[in-house]
Coordinates of C-alpha atoms (C1' of nucleotides) in Angstrom, one line a residue:
Chain F
M27 CA 28.5 51.0 54.5
G28 CA 29.8 47.7 55.6
I29 CA 29.6 46.1 59.0
N30 CA 28.7 48.3 61.9
N31 CA 31.8 49.2 64.0
L32 CA 33.8 46.3 62.6
L33 CA 36.9 48.2 61.9
K34 CA 36.9 49.8 65.3
F35 CA 36.5 46.3 66.8
M36 CA 39.3 44.9 64.8
K37 CA 41.7 47.7 65.7
P38 CA 44.2 45.3 67.5
Y39 CA 44.6 43.5 64.2
V40 CA 45.2 46.7 62.1
E41 CA 48.8 47.3 61.0
S42 CA 50.2 50.4 59.3
V43 CA 51.5 49.3 55.9
H44 CA 52.8 50.9 52.7
I45 CA 51.4 49.5 49.5
K46 CA 54.8 48.9 48.1
K47 CA 54.9 45.7 50.2
Y48 CA 52.9 44.3 47.3
A49 CA 55.5 45.2 44.6
G50 CA 55.4 42.6 41.8
K51 CA 51.9 41.4 42.9
R52 CA 48.4 41.9 41.7
V53 CA 46.2 44.0 44.0
G54 CA 42.4 44.5 43.7
I55 CA 40.8 47.9 43.9
D56 CA 37.2 48.5 44.9
A57 CA 36.5 51.2 42.2
Y58 CA 33.6 52.7 44.1
S59 CA 35.7 53.9 47.0
W60 CA 38.1 55.9 44.8
L61 CA 35.4 57.1 42.5
H62 CA 33.5 58.5 45.5
K63 CA 36.6 60.1 47.0
G64 CA 37.5 61.6 43.7
A65 CA 34.1 63.0 43.2
Y66 CA 34.4 65.2 46.3
S67 CA 36.6 67.6 44.4
C68 CA 33.9 68.1 41.8
S69 CA 30.7 67.2 43.7
M70 CA 28.6 70.1 42.4
E71 CA 29.6 69.3 38.8
V72 CA 28.8 65.7 39.3
C73 CA 25.5 66.3 41.1
L74 CA 24.2 68.7 38.5
D75 CA 25.7 66.7 35.7
M76 CA 27.5 69.8 34.4
E77 CA 30.0 69.6 31.6
G78 CA 33.5 70.9 31.9
D79 CA 37.0 70.0 32.7
K80 CA 36.4 70.3 36.5
K81 CA 34.0 67.4 36.4
T82 CA 36.8 65.1 35.2
R83 CA 38.8 65.6 38.3
F84 CA 37.5 62.3 39.7
L85 CA 39.1 60.6 36.8
Q86 CA 42.4 62.3 37.5
Y87 CA 42.2 61.4 41.1
F88 CA 41.6 57.7 40.2
M89 CA 44.3 57.6 37.5
H90 CA 46.8 59.3 39.8
R91 CA 46.3 56.4 42.3
I92 CA 46.6 53.9 39.5
G93 CA 49.9 55.6 38.5
M94 CA 51.1 55.5 42.1
L95 CA 50.5 51.7 42.3
R96 CA 52.2 51.1 39.0
H97 CA 55.1 53.3 40.2
Y98 CA 55.6 50.7 42.9
K99 CA 55.4 47.9 40.4
I100 CA 52.0 46.7 41.5
T101 CA 49.5 45.4 39.0
P102 CA 46.1 47.0 39.8
V103 CA 42.9 45.1 39.1
V104 CA 40.0 47.5 39.2
V105 CA 36.6 46.0 40.2
F106 CA 33.3 47.8 39.7
D107 CA 29.9 47.2 41.3
G108 CA 27.3 45.7 39.1
G109 CA 23.6 45.6 40.0
S110 CA 22.3 45.5 43.5
I111 CA 20.9 42.4 45.0
P112 CA 17.4 42.2 46.5
C113 CA 18.3 42.2 50.2
K114 CA 20.3 45.4 49.8
A115 CA 17.3 47.3 48.4
A116 CA 16.4 48.9 51.7
T117 CA 19.9 50.2 52.3
E118 CA 20.1 51.5 48.8
D119 CA 16.8 53.3 49.0
G120 CA 17.8 54.9 52.3
R121 CA 21.0 56.2 50.7
H122 CA 19.2 57.4 47.7
R123 CA 16.7 59.3 49.8
K124 CA 19.5 61.0 51.8
R125 CA 21.3 62.0 48.7
K126 CA 18.2 63.5 47.2
T127 CA 17.4 65.4 50.4
N128 CA 20.9 66.8 50.4
R129 CA 20.7 67.7 46.7
D130 CA 17.4 69.5 47.2
L131 CA 18.8 71.4 50.1
A132 CA 21.9 72.2 48.1
M133 CA 19.8 73.6 45.3
E134 CA 18.0 75.8 47.8
K135 CA 21.2 77.2 49.1
L136 CA 22.4 77.8 45.6
K137 CA 19.3 79.7 44.8
E138 CA 19.8 81.8 47.9
G139 CA 23.3 82.5 46.6
D140 CA 25.0 80.6 49.5
T141 CA 27.5 78.7 47.5
D142 CA 29.6 77.6 50.4
A143 CA 26.6 75.8 52.1
A144 CA 25.5 74.5 48.7
S145 CA 28.8 72.9 47.9
E146 CA 29.0 71.3 51.4
L147 CA 25.5 69.8 50.7
F148 CA 26.5 68.7 47.2
Q149 CA 29.3 66.8 48.8
R150 CA 26.8 64.7 50.7
A151 CA 24.6 64.3 47.6
V152 CA 27.4 62.8 45.4
N153 CA 26.4 59.8 43.6
I154 CA 28.5 57.7 41.3
T155 CA 26.6 56.9 38.1
P156 CA 27.2 54.1 35.6
Q157 CA 28.2 56.8 33.1
M158 CA 31.0 58.0 35.3
A159 CA 32.1 54.4 35.9
H160 CA 32.0 53.9 32.1
Q161 CA 34.1 57.0 31.5
L162 CA 36.7 55.6 33.8
I163 CA 36.5 52.1 32.1
Q164 CA 37.3 53.7 28.8
I165 CA 40.4 55.3 30.3
L166 CA 41.4 52.1 32.0
R167 CA 41.1 50.4 28.7
S168 CA 43.3 52.9 26.9
E169 CA 45.9 52.6 29.7
N170 CA 45.8 48.9 29.7
V171 CA 44.7 48.7 33.3
E172 CA 42.9 45.4 34.1
F173 CA 39.3 45.8 35.2
V174 CA 36.1 43.8 35.7
V175 CA 32.5 44.8 36.3
A176 CA 31.0 42.5 38.9
P177 CA 27.5 41.1 38.1
Y178 CA 26.4 42.3 41.6
E179 CA 28.6 43.3 44.5
A180 CA 32.2 44.3 43.8
D181 CA 33.1 43.0 47.2
A182 CA 32.1 39.5 46.3
Q183 CA 34.0 39.7 43.0
L184 CA 37.1 40.9 44.9
A185 CA 36.7 38.1 47.3
Y186 CA 36.6 35.7 44.4
L187 CA 39.7 37.1 42.8
A188 CA 41.4 36.9 46.1
S189 CA 40.7 33.1 46.2
L190 CA 42.3 32.6 42.8
E191 CA 46.0 31.9 42.2
T192 CA 47.9 34.7 40.6
E193 CA 48.3 32.7 37.4
K194 CA 44.6 32.4 37.1
G195 CA 44.0 36.1 37.5
G196 CA 44.0 36.1 41.3
I197 CA 44.9 39.1 43.6
V198 CA 46.9 39.0 46.9
A199 CA 45.3 42.0 48.5
I200 CA 42.5 44.5 48.2
I201 CA 42.4 48.3 48.5
S202 CA 39.0 49.5 49.8
E203 CA 37.2 51.4 52.5
D204 CA 34.5 48.8 52.9
S205 CA 34.6 46.5 55.9
D206 CA 32.2 44.1 54.1
L207 CA 35.4 42.6 52.5
L208 CA 36.3 41.0 55.9
A209 CA 32.8 39.5 56.1
Y210 CA 33.5 38.0 52.6
N211 CA 36.6 36.5 54.2
C212 CA 39.1 38.5 52.0
P213 CA 42.5 37.5 53.2
A214 CA 44.2 40.9 53.2
V215 CA 42.5 44.4 52.9
V216 CA 44.2 47.7 53.0
F217 CA 41.9 50.5 54.3
K218 CA 42.4 54.3 54.3
M219 CA 45.1 54.2 51.8
D220 CA 46.4 57.7 51.1
R221 CA 47.8 59.2 47.8
Y222 CA 51.3 58.1 48.7
G223 CA 50.4 54.5 49.4
K224 CA 50.3 54.4 53.2
G225 CA 47.3 52.6 54.6
E226 CA 46.0 50.3 57.4
E227 CA 45.9 46.6 56.7
I228 CA 43.9 43.8 58.2
I229 CA 45.1 40.2 57.4
L230 CA 42.4 37.8 58.4
K231 CA 44.6 34.9 59.0
N232 CA 46.3 36.8 61.8
A233 CA 43.0 36.9 63.6
I234 CA 40.9 33.8 62.8
N235 CA 42.0 30.7 64.8
V236 CA 44.9 32.5 66.3
A237 CA 45.5 32.8 70.0
G238 CA 47.0 35.8 71.8
R239 CA 45.4 39.1 70.9
K240 CA 42.0 40.3 72.1
P241 CA 39.4 40.1 70.9
S242 CA 40.4 36.5 70.3
F243 CA 39.0 34.6 67.3
M244 CA 40.7 31.4 68.5
Y245 CA 37.8 29.1 68.0
F246 CA 36.3 31.0 65.1
D247 CA 36.2 29.7 61.6
R248 CA 35.3 31.8 58.5
E249 CA 31.6 31.1 58.7
L250 CA 31.4 32.1 62.4
F251 CA 33.3 35.3 61.6
T252 CA 30.9 36.2 58.8
G253 CA 28.0 35.3 61.1
M254 CA 29.3 37.7 63.7
C255 CA 29.5 40.5 61.1
I256 CA 25.8 39.9 60.0
L257 CA 24.7 39.9 63.7
A258 CA 26.4 43.2 64.2
G259 CA 24.4 44.7 61.3
C260 CA 25.3 44.8 57.6
D261 CA 24.0 46.3 54.4
F262 CA 21.9 43.2 53.8
L263 CA 20.3 43.0 57.2
P264 CA 20.1 45.5 60.1
S265 CA 21.1 44.1 63.5
V266 CA 18.5 43.2 66.2
P267 CA 17.9 46.2 68.4
G268 CA 20.4 46.1 71.2
I269 CA 22.9 43.9 69.4
G270 CA 26.2 45.5 68.3
I271 CA 29.5 44.2 67.3
V272 CA 30.5 43.3 70.9
K273 CA 27.4 41.4 71.8
A274 CA 27.6 39.7 68.3
Y275 CA 31.1 38.6 69.1
N276 CA 30.3 37.4 72.5
L277 CA 27.3 35.3 71.3
V278 CA 29.4 33.7 68.5
A279 CA 32.4 33.1 70.8
K280 CA 30.2 31.5 73.4
Y281 CA 28.0 29.2 71.3
R282 CA 30.3 28.6 68.3
N283 CA 27.3 27.7 66.2
L284 CA 25.1 30.1 64.3
D285 CA 21.9 28.2 64.6
R286 CA 22.4 28.1 68.3
V287 CA 23.1 31.8 68.4
L288 CA 19.9 32.5 66.6
S289 CA 17.9 30.4 69.1
V290 CA 19.5 32.1 72.0
L291 CA 18.8 35.4 70.5
K292 CA 15.2 34.6 70.2
L293 CA 15.1 33.4 73.7
E294 CA 16.8 36.4 75.2
K295 CA 15.3 39.1 73.1
G296 CA 11.9 37.7 72.4
Q297 CA 9.6 40.0 70.5
V298 CA 12.5 42.4 69.6
V299 CA 13.7 39.8 67.1
P300 CA 11.8 40.2 63.9
E301 CA 9.8 37.1 62.9
D302 CA 11.8 36.5 59.7
Y303 CA 15.2 37.4 61.2
P304 CA 16.5 33.8 61.1
T305 CA 15.5 33.4 57.4
A306 CA 17.0 36.8 56.5
F307 CA 20.1 36.0 58.5
R308 CA 20.6 32.7 56.5
Q309 CA 20.1 34.5 53.2
A310 CA 22.6 37.2 54.2
L311 CA 25.1 34.4 55.2
A312 CA 24.4 32.8 51.8
V313 CA 25.2 36.0 50.0
F314 CA 28.5 36.4 51.8
Q315 CA 29.4 32.8 51.1
H316 CA 27.8 32.1 47.6
A317 CA 27.3 35.5 45.9
R318 CA 27.2 35.3 42.2
V319 CA 30.6 36.4 40.7
Y320 CA 32.0 36.5 37.2
D321 CA 34.5 33.9 36.3
A322 CA 36.8 35.1 33.5
A323 CA 38.1 31.6 32.7
S324 CA 34.7 30.1 31.9
K325 CA 33.2 33.5 30.9
K326 CA 30.1 33.0 33.0
L327 CA 28.7 33.5 36.5
K328 CA 29.4 31.2 39.3
P329 CA 28.9 31.2 43.0
L330 CA 31.8 32.6 45.1
N331 CA 31.9 29.2 46.9
P332 CA 30.2 26.1 45.6
L333 CA 26.5 25.9 46.5
T334 CA 25.5 23.5 49.2
P335 CA 22.8 20.8 48.8
E336 CA 20.8 22.6 51.6
L337 CA 20.8 25.8 49.5
L338 CA 19.8 24.0 46.3
Q339 CA 17.0 22.2 48.1
G340 CA 15.7 25.0 50.4
D341 CA 13.0 27.3 49.2
N342 CA 12.6 25.1 46.1
G343 CA 16.1 26.0 45.0
D344 CA 15.1 29.6 44.5
L345 CA 18.3 31.6 44.7
D346 CA 17.1 34.8 43.4
F347 CA 18.0 36.5 46.6
L348 CA 21.6 36.2 45.3
G349 CA 20.5 38.3 42.4
P350 CA 19.0 36.7 39.3
D351 CA 21.3 34.4 37.3
L352 CA 22.5 36.0 34.0
S353 CA 23.2 34.2 30.8
P354 CA 26.9 34.0 29.8
S355 CA 26.5 36.5 27.0
I356 CA 25.1 39.1 29.3
A357 CA 27.6 38.2 32.0
V358 CA 30.5 38.8 29.6
A359 CA 29.1 42.0 28.3
I360 CA 28.6 43.4 31.8
A361 CA 32.0 42.2 33.1
E362 CA 33.8 43.7 30.1
G363 CA 32.0 47.1 30.6
N364 CA 29.9 47.0 27.5
L365 CA 26.6 46.6 29.1
N366 CA 25.2 48.9 31.8
P367 CA 24.3 46.4 34.6
C368 CA 21.5 48.6 36.0
T369 CA 19.6 49.3 32.8
M370 CA 20.9 46.3 30.8
E371 CA 21.6 48.8 27.9
A372 CA 24.6 48.8 25.8
F373 CA 27.0 51.5 26.7
N374 CA 27.5 54.0 23.9
H375 CA 31.1 54.4 23.1
F376 CA 32.0 58.0 23.3
P377 CA 35.3 59.7 23.9
Q378 CA 36.5 60.5 27.3
S379 CA 35.9 64.0 28.3
G380 CA 38.6 66.5 29.3
Y381 CA 40.8 63.9 30.7
K382 CA 44.5 64.0 29.9
H383 CA 46.3 60.7 29.5
S384 CA 47.8 59.7 32.7
L385 CA 51.5 59.6 32.9
S386 CA 53.8 57.7 35.2
Y387 CA 53.2 58.4 38.8
P388 CA 55.7 61.3 39.5
D389 CA 54.8 62.8 36.1
S390 CA 51.1 62.7 36.6
A391 CA 51.6 64.2 40.1
R392 CA 53.6 67.0 38.5
Q393 CA 51.0 67.5 35.8
L394 CA 48.2 67.9 38.3
S395 CA 50.1 70.7 40.1
T396 CA 51.0 72.3 36.7
Q397 CA 47.4 72.5 35.8
E398 CA 46.6 74.2 39.0
A399 CA 49.4 76.6 38.6
T400 CA 48.5 77.6 35.1
G401 CA 44.9 78.1 36.0
S402 CA 43.1 76.1 33.4
M403 CA 43.3 74.2 30.2
Q404 CA 39.9 75.3 29.3
E405 CA 40.6 78.3 27.1
G406 CA 39.9 78.3 23.5
C407 CA 37.9 75.1 23.2
F408 CA 36.4 74.2 19.9
T409 CA 33.4 72.3 18.8
V410 CA 33.4 69.5 16.3
V411 CA 30.3 69.1 14.4
S412 CA 28.8 66.3 12.3
C413 CA 31.1 63.6 13.5
H414 CA 31.0 60.3 11.8
K415 CA 32.6 57.0 12.8
T416 CA 36.0 57.9 11.4
V417 CA 36.1 61.1 13.3
K418 CA 35.0 59.4 16.5
K419 CA 37.7 56.9 16.1
R420 CA 40.2 59.7 15.7
I421 CA 39.0 61.4 18.7
R422 CA 39.0 58.3 20.7
G423 CA 42.6 57.9 19.7
D424 CA 42.3 55.0 17.4
M425 CA 43.3 57.1 14.5
P426 CA 45.3 60.3 14.0
L427 CA 43.4 63.5 14.4
D428 CA 44.5 65.4 11.3
G429 CA 41.9 66.6 9.1
I430 CA 39.1 67.3 11.5
K431 CA 37.3 70.5 10.8
S432 CA 36.6 72.6 13.8
S433 CA 34.9 75.8 14.6
S434 CA 37.3 77.7 16.8
E435 CA 35.0 80.4 17.9
G436 CA 33.4 78.5 20.7
E437 CA 34.7 79.1 24.2
H438 CA 34.8 76.6 26.9
M439 CA 31.5 76.5 28.7
T440 CA 30.2 74.8 31.7
V441 CA 27.0 73.3 30.5
I442 CA 24.2 71.8 32.5
S443 CA 21.7 69.4 31.2
E444 CA 18.2 70.7 32.1
E445 CA 16.6 67.4 32.3
V446 CA 18.1 66.6 35.7
L447 CA 16.7 69.8 37.3
H448 CA 13.3 71.1 38.2
E449 CA 12.0 74.1 36.4
S450 CA 12.5 76.4 39.4
E451 CA 16.1 75.1 39.8
T452 CA 16.7 75.7 36.1
S453 CA 15.7 79.3 36.2
A454 CA 17.5 79.9 39.5
L455 CA 20.7 78.6 37.9
K456 CA 20.2 80.5 34.8
K457 CA 19.9 83.7 36.9
L458 CA 23.2 82.8 38.4
G459 CA 24.6 82.7 35.0
F460 CA 25.1 79.0 34.4
P461 CA 24.6 78.1 30.7
F462 CA 22.5 75.1 29.8
R463 CA 23.1 72.3 27.3
N464 CA 20.1 73.1 25.3
E465 CA 21.1 76.8 25.2
A466 CA 24.6 75.8 24.2
F467 CA 23.1 73.8 21.3
V468 CA 20.8 76.6 20.3
Q469 CA 23.5 79.3 20.4
K470 CA 26.3 77.3 18.9
E471 CA 25.2 74.2 17.0
P472 CA 21.8 73.9 15.6
A473 CA 22.9 70.6 14.1
P474 CA 20.4 67.8 14.3
L475 CA 20.9 65.5 17.3
R476 CA 20.0 61.9 17.6
S477 CA 19.4 61.2 21.2
T478 CA 20.8 58.1 22.8
P479 CA 19.3 57.3 26.2
N480 CA 21.5 58.4 28.9
I481 CA 20.1 57.2 32.1
P482 CA 21.2 58.7 35.4
S483 CA 21.3 56.1 38.1
N484 CA 22.3 56.2 41.6
N485 CA 25.2 54.0 42.3
P486 CA 28.2 53.1 40.2
F487 CA 26.0 50.7 38.3
K488 CA 23.6 50.1 41.1
K489 CA 19.8 50.3 41.4
R490 CA 17.7 48.0 39.5
K491 CA 13.9 48.5 39.7
I492 CA 11.0 48.3 37.4
D493 CA 7.5 49.3 38.3
D494 CA 5.5 47.5 35.7
E495 CA 5.5 46.0 32.3
V496 CA 4.9 49.3 30.7
Q497 CA 8.2 50.6 32.0
L498 CA 10.0 47.4 31.0
N499 CA 8.7 48.0 27.5
E500 CA 9.8 51.5 27.6
A501 CA 13.3 50.3 28.6
M502 CA 13.2 47.8 25.8
S503 CA 12.3 50.4 23.2
T504 CA 14.9 52.9 24.4
A505 CA 17.5 50.2 24.5
E506 CA 16.6 49.2 21.0
Q507 CA 17.2 52.8 20.0
A508 CA 20.5 52.7 21.7
S509 CA 21.7 49.7 19.8
E510 CA 20.6 51.3 16.6
V511 CA 22.7 54.4 17.4
T512 CA 25.8 52.3 17.9
E513 CA 25.3 50.8 14.5
V514 CA 24.2 53.7 12.3
E515 CA 26.4 56.6 11.3
K516 CA 24.8 59.9 12.1
P517 CA 25.8 63.4 13.0
E518 CA 26.7 64.1 16.6
I519 CA 28.2 66.9 18.4
F520 CA 31.6 66.8 20.1
T521 CA 33.5 69.4 22.0
A522 CA 37.2 69.2 22.4
T523 CA 39.9 71.4 23.7
Q524 CA 42.1 73.0 21.2
K525 CA 45.2 71.5 22.8
S526 CA 43.9 68.0 22.4
E527 CA 45.8 67.0 19.3
E528 CA 47.6 64.2 21.0
S529 CA 45.2 63.7 23.8
I530 CA 41.7 62.5 24.3
D531 CA 40.3 65.7 25.5
S532 CA 37.0 65.5 23.8
K533 CA 33.4 64.8 24.7
L534 CA 30.2 63.8 23.0
I535 CA 27.4 65.8 24.3
K536 CA 24.2 63.9 24.2
P537 CA 20.7 64.9 25.3
K538 CA 19.2 62.8 28.0
G539 CA 16.6 60.1 27.5
K540 CA 14.1 58.8 29.8
R541 CA 15.0 58.1 33.4
I542 CA 14.7 54.4 33.6
G543 CA 17.9 53.6 35.5
E544 CA 16.0 53.2 38.7
K545 CA 13.1 51.4 37.3
L546 CA 14.6 48.2 36.2
L547 CA 13.8 45.2 38.3
K548 CA 11.6 45.5 41.3
Q549 CA 13.6 44.2 44.1
S550 CA 10.9 43.8 46.7
N551 CA 9.2 41.0 44.8
P552 CA 11.6 38.3 43.6
K553 CA 8.9 36.5 41.7
H554 CA 8.2 39.6 39.8
V555 CA 11.8 39.9 39.1
S556 CA 12.2 36.5 37.5
S557 CA 9.7 37.0 34.7
K558 CA 11.0 40.5 33.9
V559 CA 14.6 39.5 34.0
C560 CA 13.7 36.7 31.8
S561 CA 12.2 39.0 29.2
I562 CA 15.2 41.3 29.5
L563 CA 17.5 38.4 28.9
N564 CA 15.5 37.2 26.0
F565 CA 15.6 40.6 24.5
F566 CA 19.4 40.9 24.9
S567 CA 20.0 37.4 23.5
R568 CA 18.2 38.7 20.4
V569 CA 20.5 41.7 20.2
Chain L
dG22 C1' 30.2 47.8 79.8
dC23 C1' 27.5 48.4 76.0
dA24 C1' 24.2 50.3 72.4
dG25 C1' 22.6 54.1 70.4
dC26 C1' 22.2 58.8 69.6
dG27 C1' 23.9 63.4 68.3
dT28 C1' 27.7 66.3 67.0
dT29 C1' 31.8 67.3 64.5
dA30 C1' 35.5 66.7 61.4
dA31 C1' 37.4 64.8 57.3
dT32 C1' 37.0 63.1 52.7
dA33 C1' 39.0 66.1 47.7
dT34 C1' 41.7 70.5 45.5
Chain D
dT15 C1' 29.3 59.2 53.7
dT16 C1' 31.9 57.7 57.5
dA17 C1' 34.6 57.7 61.4
dA18 C1' 35.5 59.4 65.9
dC19 C1' 34.0 61.2 70.0
dG20 C1' 31.2 62.1 74.0
dC21 C1' 27.0 61.7 76.4
dT22 C1' 23.0 59.0 78.3
dG23 C1' 20.3 55.3 79.7
dC24 C1' 19.9 50.4 80.4

DNA sequence: GCAGCGTTAATAT
DNA sequence: TTAACGCTGC
């Protein structure tokens, strides 16, 4: 993730800091990095989409850190990834394949009964889904934590916020693990921040155009710095074989002009430089400089930096490599966390699961340790049947909970949805004694279920692909069902812990629909994309 | 000196 | 997943 070896190369500019230096300021958070770290503590539960309190640990991890920032009087602004842009498709596919391989291996180990090896592999297979991000968003809403879902890259959105004044919603620094932020020219990035707020910071203006330290960026400007990052290899474009961060730096420092660097590269490396490298390079540069971001003031998308006449004229003004433009209504719905940017489906509002309201930082820290000490809060869970809107509101916390009928005989169960597993995996897990969702329904609640499509996807809102019109139509029809579901009252099944009177410890269990999350928008063919995106947009403007 | 590869440790509790 | 380290070949 990020720029190859950039952080190592920038070591002389790294300073140890404590996040409290930003007391009274607004600080941006790259949600993906904390979601991912948080998911380590429940990787198997996340990978197998199991139900249960343990799975919500990633939420606790996240909110603990939010609490810590608030403790130091920092205003956190959480930024989520949206869809992925075309030139990142190769990177995304590679990651997806690796995760799948690890998950398959983990399942094998699990079948063999080697749970240690399995959990290690599950950790490498962890993937943050839009549903997980949405769960977090609901908690952020209830805790009044500011957030925004980027139309595409969270990094670009963070860079945009960093360019705004505080009064206009700007942020002064960013907490992340992704070195891409430096390529986006973010002014201050805190990496490797621990749970106490200690981290390592790079402030770009201490490097660019400043003499003294080595490597010196004395005659660099922001564009040259970004160019150096791309040459070294980034998520959008792998580096030319034989070129790493050091050679990239030397080329840029020597020629101080990116076009010249590309010419020299071709001269020196010849055939090794792919035919379309200069074009791909310029597109990558354009992404870092002009990525589409959400502008909260105008409530629509805009480029990170104003588009240049060259960009508007070149390639017939086709800017789809930045990710397709989105209509303002779609952009707002995505930014505010109401529309899944991968599937373009409305998120179904369902109560947060098993997550206890976060408290102030020291309190929440204490609470976490108390939970560990007492073993679990999972005993004596109950199941709420036939929930209607009013009950849902109550469980969400919008209304008091009194009067809800509950069946107290149910015990807490870890439930796995069979749809995400192969048949052999299912039977192996059953042998190991894991209960499954469907079984849970059969055993406990034969109540009718209306399915809402719940689409597993691979990144926190990433992956957009569609194979053909048929699948697009499938997406449309399931999305149509989803919008019906949000409007029509119908029986649904909830589980909630018995101790949840004042909390939001409840969960809507819903069967899974078709797996279309990875089939929206074919990235490899931008022209293909336009017509389909267009029909998606038309569809949603109707909704 | 550098890129690039493989190995290992750490991520979280 | 990545960072860090050591080794190897150019």
